[in-house]
PDB file of C-alpha atoms in Angstrom:
ATOM      1  CA  MET A  39      16.037   5.395  47.938  1.00 48.00           C
ATOM      2  CA  CYS A  40      13.533   2.961  46.463  1.00 60.00           C
ATOM      3  CA  TRP A  41      12.562   2.678  42.797  1.00 57.00           C
ATOM      4  CA  LEU A  42       8.990   3.813  43.459  1.00 54.00           C
ATOM      5  CA  CYS A  43      10.259   6.832  45.397  1.00 59.00           C
ATOM      6  CA  ASP A  44      12.579   7.712  42.523  1.00 63.00           C
ATOM      7  CA  HIS A  45       9.738   7.303  39.990  1.00 63.00           C
ATOM      8  CA  PRO A  46       6.685   8.981  41.532  1.00 71.00           C
ATOM      9  CA  ASP A  47       4.836   8.882  38.210  1.00 75.00           C
ATOM     10  CA  HIS A  48       4.933   5.045  38.228  1.00 67.00           C
ATOM     11  CA  ASN A  49       3.202   2.405  40.342  1.00 68.00           C
ATOM     12  CA  PHE A  50       3.945  -1.050  41.754  1.00 67.00           C
ATOM     13  CA  ASP A  51       2.795  -2.761  38.543  1.00 69.00           C
ATOM     14  CA  ASP A  52       5.347  -0.713  36.588  1.00 67.00           C
ATOM     15  CA  TYR A  53       7.994  -1.838  39.056  1.00 67.00           C
ATOM     16  CA  LEU A  54       6.950  -5.469  38.570  1.00 68.00           C
ATOM     17  CA  ASP A  55       7.137  -5.072  34.773  1.00 67.00           C
ATOM     18  CA  GLY A  56      10.762  -4.009  35.171  1.00 68.00           C
ATOM     19  CA  LEU A  57      11.462  -6.977  37.423  1.00 68.00           C
ATOM     20  CA  HIS A  58       9.995  -9.407  34.903  1.00 66.00           C
ATOM     21  CA  ALA A  59      12.422  -7.958  32.365  1.00 70.00           C
ATOM     22  CA  ILE A  60      15.314  -8.541  34.787  1.00 72.00           C
ATOM     23  CA  LEU A  61      14.153 -12.117  35.383  1.00 73.00           C
ATOM     24  CA  SER A  62      14.078 -12.769  31.649  1.00 74.00           C
ATOM     25  CA  ASP A  63      17.845 -12.112  31.598  1.00 79.00           C
ATOM     26  CA  HIS A  64      18.873 -13.450  35.033  1.00 79.00           C
ATOM     27  CA  ASP A  65      18.060 -16.441  37.246  1.00 86.00           C
ATOM     28  CA  TYR A  66      17.177 -14.224  40.207  1.00 92.00           C
ATOM     29  CA  PHE A  67      17.669 -10.799  41.694  1.00 90.00           C
ATOM     30  CA  ILE A  68      17.966  -9.561  45.244  1.00 90.00           C
ATOM     31  CA  GLN A  69      15.239  -7.382  46.691  1.00 89.00           C
ATOM     32  CA  GLY A  70      16.251  -5.122  49.547  1.00 85.00           C
ATOM     33  CA  VAL A  71      13.753  -4.011  52.173  1.00 83.00           C
ATOM     34  CA  THR A  72      14.495  -0.943  54.215  1.00 75.00           C
ATOM     35  CA  GLY A  73      13.613  -1.374  57.833  1.00 65.00           C
ATOM     36  CA  ASP A  74      14.233  -0.095  61.261  1.00 57.00           C
ATOM     37  CA  PRO A  75      17.897   1.036  61.351  1.00 54.00           C
ATOM     38  CA  GLU A  76      18.332  -1.130  64.442  1.00 51.00           C
ATOM     39  CA  THR A  77      17.463  -4.319  62.552  1.00 52.00           C
ATOM     40  CA  ALA A  78      18.986  -3.183  59.228  1.00 63.00           C
ATOM     41  CA  GLY A  79      15.941  -4.383  57.286  1.00 76.00           C
ATOM     42  CA  CYS A  80      16.170  -7.521  55.203  1.00 88.00           C
ATOM     43  CA  ALA A  81      16.967  -8.739  51.722  1.00 93.00           C
ATOM     44  CA  TYR A  82      15.706 -11.720  49.772  1.00 94.00           C
ATOM     45  CA  THR A  83      16.006 -13.445  46.441  1.00 95.00           C
ATOM     46  CA  VAL A  84      13.309 -13.354  43.806  1.00 94.00           C
ATOM     47  CA  GLY A  85      13.568 -16.011  41.126  1.00 94.00           C
ATOM     48  CA  LEU A  86      14.700 -19.198  42.844  1.00 95.00           C
ATOM     49  CA  THR A  87      11.064 -20.315  42.824  1.00 94.00           C
ATOM     50  CA  ARG A  88      11.432 -20.860  39.062  1.00 92.00           C
ATOM     51  CA  ARG A  89      14.100 -23.469  39.868  1.00 91.00           C
ATOM     52  CA  ASP A  90      11.789 -25.217  42.364  1.00 93.00           C
ATOM     53  CA  ARG A  91      13.813 -23.811  45.252  1.00 95.00           C
ATOM     54  CA  PRO A  92      12.687 -21.714  48.159  1.00 97.00           C
ATOM     55  CA  GLU A  93      13.595 -18.050  48.016  1.00 97.00           C
ATOM     56  CA  LEU A  94      16.369 -17.076  50.444  1.00 97.00           C
ATOM     57  CA  VAL A  95      16.115 -14.264  52.988  1.00 97.00           C
ATOM     58  CA  VAL A  96      18.536 -12.591  55.399  1.00 96.00           C
ATOM     59  CA  THR A  97      17.559 -10.196  58.188  1.00 93.00           C
ATOM     60  CA  GLY A  98      19.657  -8.009  60.440  1.00 90.00           C
ATOM     61  CA  LEU A  99      22.397  -7.211  57.908  1.00 90.00           C
ATOM     62  CA  ARG A 100      22.954  -4.050  55.889  1.00 87.00           C
ATOM     63  CA  HIS A 101      21.999  -4.475  52.242  1.00 85.00           C
ATOM     64  CA  PRO A 102      25.455  -4.816  50.611  1.00 89.00           C
ATOM     65  CA  ARG A 103      26.462  -7.603  52.990  1.00 92.00           C
ATOM     66  CA  ALA A 104      23.040  -9.271  52.836  1.00 93.00           C
ATOM     67  CA  ALA A 105      23.135  -9.183  49.028  1.00 93.00           C
ATOM     68  CA  ALA A 106      26.591 -10.782  48.969  1.00 96.00           C
ATOM     69  CA  VAL A 107      25.440 -13.563  51.324  1.00 97.00           C
ATOM     70  CA  LEU A 108      22.296 -14.236  49.286  1.00 97.00           C
ATOM     71  CA  ASP A 109      24.146 -14.197  45.978  1.00 96.00           C
ATOM     72  CA  HIS A 110      26.668 -16.717  47.302  1.00 97.00           C
ATOM     73  CA  ALA A 111      24.005 -18.981  48.810  1.00 97.00           C
ATOM     74  CA  ALA A 112      21.785 -18.861  45.705  1.00 97.00           C
ATOM     75  CA  ARG A 113      24.648 -20.282  43.631  1.00 96.00           C
ATOM     76  CA  LEU A 114      25.107 -23.280  45.940  1.00 96.00           C
ATOM     77  CA  PRO A 115      23.267 -26.573  45.360  1.00 95.00           C
ATOM     78  CA  ALA A 116      19.731 -26.523  46.789  1.00 93.00           C
ATOM     79  CA  THR A 117      20.731 -29.067  49.456  1.00 94.00           C
ATOM     80  CA  ALA A 118      23.139 -26.513  50.972  1.00 95.00           C
ATOM     81  CA  THR A 119      20.239 -24.393  52.190  1.00 95.00           C
ATOM     82  CA  THR A 120      17.715 -27.010  53.286  1.00 94.00           C
ATOM     83  CA  PRO A 121      16.313 -26.293  56.777  1.00 94.00           C
ATOM     84  CA  GLY A 122      18.847 -27.196  59.438  1.00 94.00           C
ATOM     85  CA  ALA A 123      21.818 -27.031  57.054  1.00 96.00           C
ATOM     86  CA  ARG A 124      24.737 -24.770  57.915  1.00 96.00           C
ATOM     87  CA  ILE A 125      26.945 -23.057  55.374  1.00 97.00           C
ATOM     88  CA  THR A 126      29.959 -20.817  55.795  1.00 97.00           C
ATOM     89  CA  ILE A 127      30.223 -17.637  53.746  1.00 96.00           C
ATOM     90  CA  SER A 128      33.182 -15.298  54.228  1.00 94.00           C
ATOM     91  CA  GLY A 129      34.036 -16.981  57.515  1.00 95.00           C
ATOM     92  CA  ILE A 130      30.532 -16.639  58.989  1.00 94.00           C
ATOM     93  CA  VAL A 131      28.275 -19.633  59.579  1.00 96.00           C
ATOM     94  CA  TYR A 132      24.614 -19.358  58.522  1.00 97.00           C
ATOM     95  CA  GLU A 133      21.877 -21.795  59.476  1.00 97.00           C
ATOM     96  CA  SER A 134      18.849 -22.348  57.251  1.00 96.00           C
ATOM     97  CA  LEU A 135      15.393 -21.980  58.798  1.00 96.00           C
ATOM     98  CA  THR A 136      12.034 -22.510  57.137  1.00 95.00           C
ATOM     99  CA  VAL A 137      10.233 -19.159  56.930  1.00 95.00           C
ATOM    100  CA  VAL A 138       6.825 -19.673  58.522  1.00 94.00           C
ATOM    101  CA  ASP A 139       4.870 -17.120  56.463  1.00 93.00           C
ATOM    102  CA  PRO A 140       6.880 -15.980  53.418  1.00 94.00           C
ATOM    103  CA  THR A 141       4.074 -13.799  52.086  1.00 90.00           C
ATOM    104  CA  ALA A 142       4.286 -11.568  55.173  1.00 89.00           C
ATOM    105  CA  ARG A 143       7.771 -10.302  54.229  1.00 86.00           C
ATOM    106  CA  LEU A 144       8.585 -11.332  50.653  1.00 90.00           C
ATOM    107  CA  LEU A 145       6.025  -9.099  48.997  1.00 87.00           C
ATOM    108  CA  VAL A 146       7.760  -8.804  45.641  1.00 87.00           C
ATOM    109  CA  ALA A 147       8.358 -12.560  45.398  1.00 91.00           C
ATOM    110  CA  GLU A 148       4.685 -13.119  46.173  1.00 91.00           C
ATOM    111  CA  ALA A 149       3.635 -10.565  43.549  1.00 87.00           C
ATOM    112  CA  VAL A 150       5.797 -12.306  40.926  1.00 89.00           C
ATOM    113  CA  PHE A 151       5.128 -15.979  41.809  1.00 92.00           C
ATOM    114  CA  GLY A 152       1.910 -16.009  43.827  1.00 92.00           C
ATOM    115  CA  PRO A 153       1.052 -16.877  47.429  1.00 94.00           C
ATOM    116  CA  ASP A 154       2.482 -20.404  47.390  1.00 94.00           C
ATOM    117  CA  ILE A 155       6.108 -19.286  47.575  1.00 96.00           C
ATOM    118  CA  ALA A 156       8.444 -20.978  50.023  1.00 96.00           C
ATOM    119  CA  ALA A 157      11.405 -19.329  51.719  1.00 97.00           C
ATOM    120  CA  VAL A 158      14.402 -20.164  53.861  1.00 97.00           C
ATOM    121  CA  GLN A 159      16.034 -17.676  56.206  1.00 97.00           C
ATOM    122  CA  LEU A 160      19.796 -17.717  56.555  1.00 97.00           C
ATOM    123  CA  ALA A 161      20.221 -16.958  60.258  1.00 97.00           C
ATOM    124  CA  HIS A 162      23.583 -15.856  61.582  1.00 96.00           C
ATOM    125  CA  PRO A 163      25.158 -15.751  65.036  1.00 96.00           C
ATOM    126  CA  ASP A 164      26.074 -12.586  66.910  1.00 94.00           C
ATOM    127  CA  ARG A 165      29.678 -11.516  67.462  1.00 92.00           C
ATOM    128  CA  TYR A 166      29.926 -13.956  70.381  1.00 95.00           C
ATOM    129  CA  GLY A 167      28.843 -16.930  68.282  1.00 94.00           C
ATOM    130  CA  LEU A 168      25.376 -17.101  69.834  1.00 95.00           C
ATOM    131  CA  TRP A 169      22.346 -17.800  67.647  1.00 95.00           C
ATOM    132  CA  PRO A 170      19.145 -15.711  67.758  1.00 94.00           C
ATOM    133  CA  TRP A 171      17.364 -18.534  69.612  1.00 93.00           C
ATOM    134  CA  ASP A 172      20.035 -18.566  72.334  1.00 93.00           C
ATOM    135  CA  ARG A 173      18.968 -16.822  75.529  1.00 93.00           C
ATOM    136  CA  ARG A 174      22.019 -14.537  75.628  1.00 96.00           C
ATOM    137  CA  TYR A 175      21.978 -13.531  71.949  1.00 95.00           C
ATOM    138  CA  THR A 176      22.944  -9.851  71.535  1.00 93.00           C
ATOM    139  CA  GLY A 177      22.079  -9.207  67.879  1.00 88.00           C
ATOM    140  CA  THR A 178      19.095  -7.527  66.259  1.00 86.00           C
ATOM    141  CA  GLN A 179      18.053 -10.195  63.775  1.00 90.00           C
ATOM    142  CA  PRO A 180      14.321 -10.835  63.449  1.00 90.00           C
ATOM    143  CA  LEU A 181      13.596 -14.543  63.055  1.00 92.00           C
ATOM    144  CA  LEU A 182      11.061 -15.573  60.445  1.00 93.00           C
ATOM    145  CA  GLY A 183      11.148 -19.251  61.458  1.00 90.00           C
ATOM    146  CA  LEU A 184      12.569 -21.636  64.032  1.00 83.00           C
ATOM    147  CA  PRO A 185      15.587 -23.936  63.933  1.00 84.00           C
ATOM    148  CA  ALA A 186      14.964 -27.406  62.494  1.00 77.00           C
ATOM    149  CA  TYR A 187      15.770 -29.185  65.780  1.00 70.00           C
TER     150      TYR A 187
END
């Protein structure tokens, strides 16, 4: 369940106050977004903006796996996640895509850092090795951008 659901006597500003406290102790945190069970929602970092990096987002993965991917990628050098770059995490290749409109999905990051946030999606292939932009892709991963080529 979400923090706001668990604290009905609080509001979004109270939630943001708690997040600012987390960011005072940590470089970033990972925000999960519940979505359609078919697409497994998404997760994204909040805090990389302070390091002049785009926030990172993953769609189509359940939260524990998405959080592990984001945590790993956030610790890599910024060049590892530039658009078009591919990284391997736990044997799975991810390709970085520029998110076209970060404010449409990264609501908490926008609330913390403002509307000029940038984001990179870490897209992943389906079980057959096909990417979401391949015609025969079988996954359920919403794309928030397009490949760099």
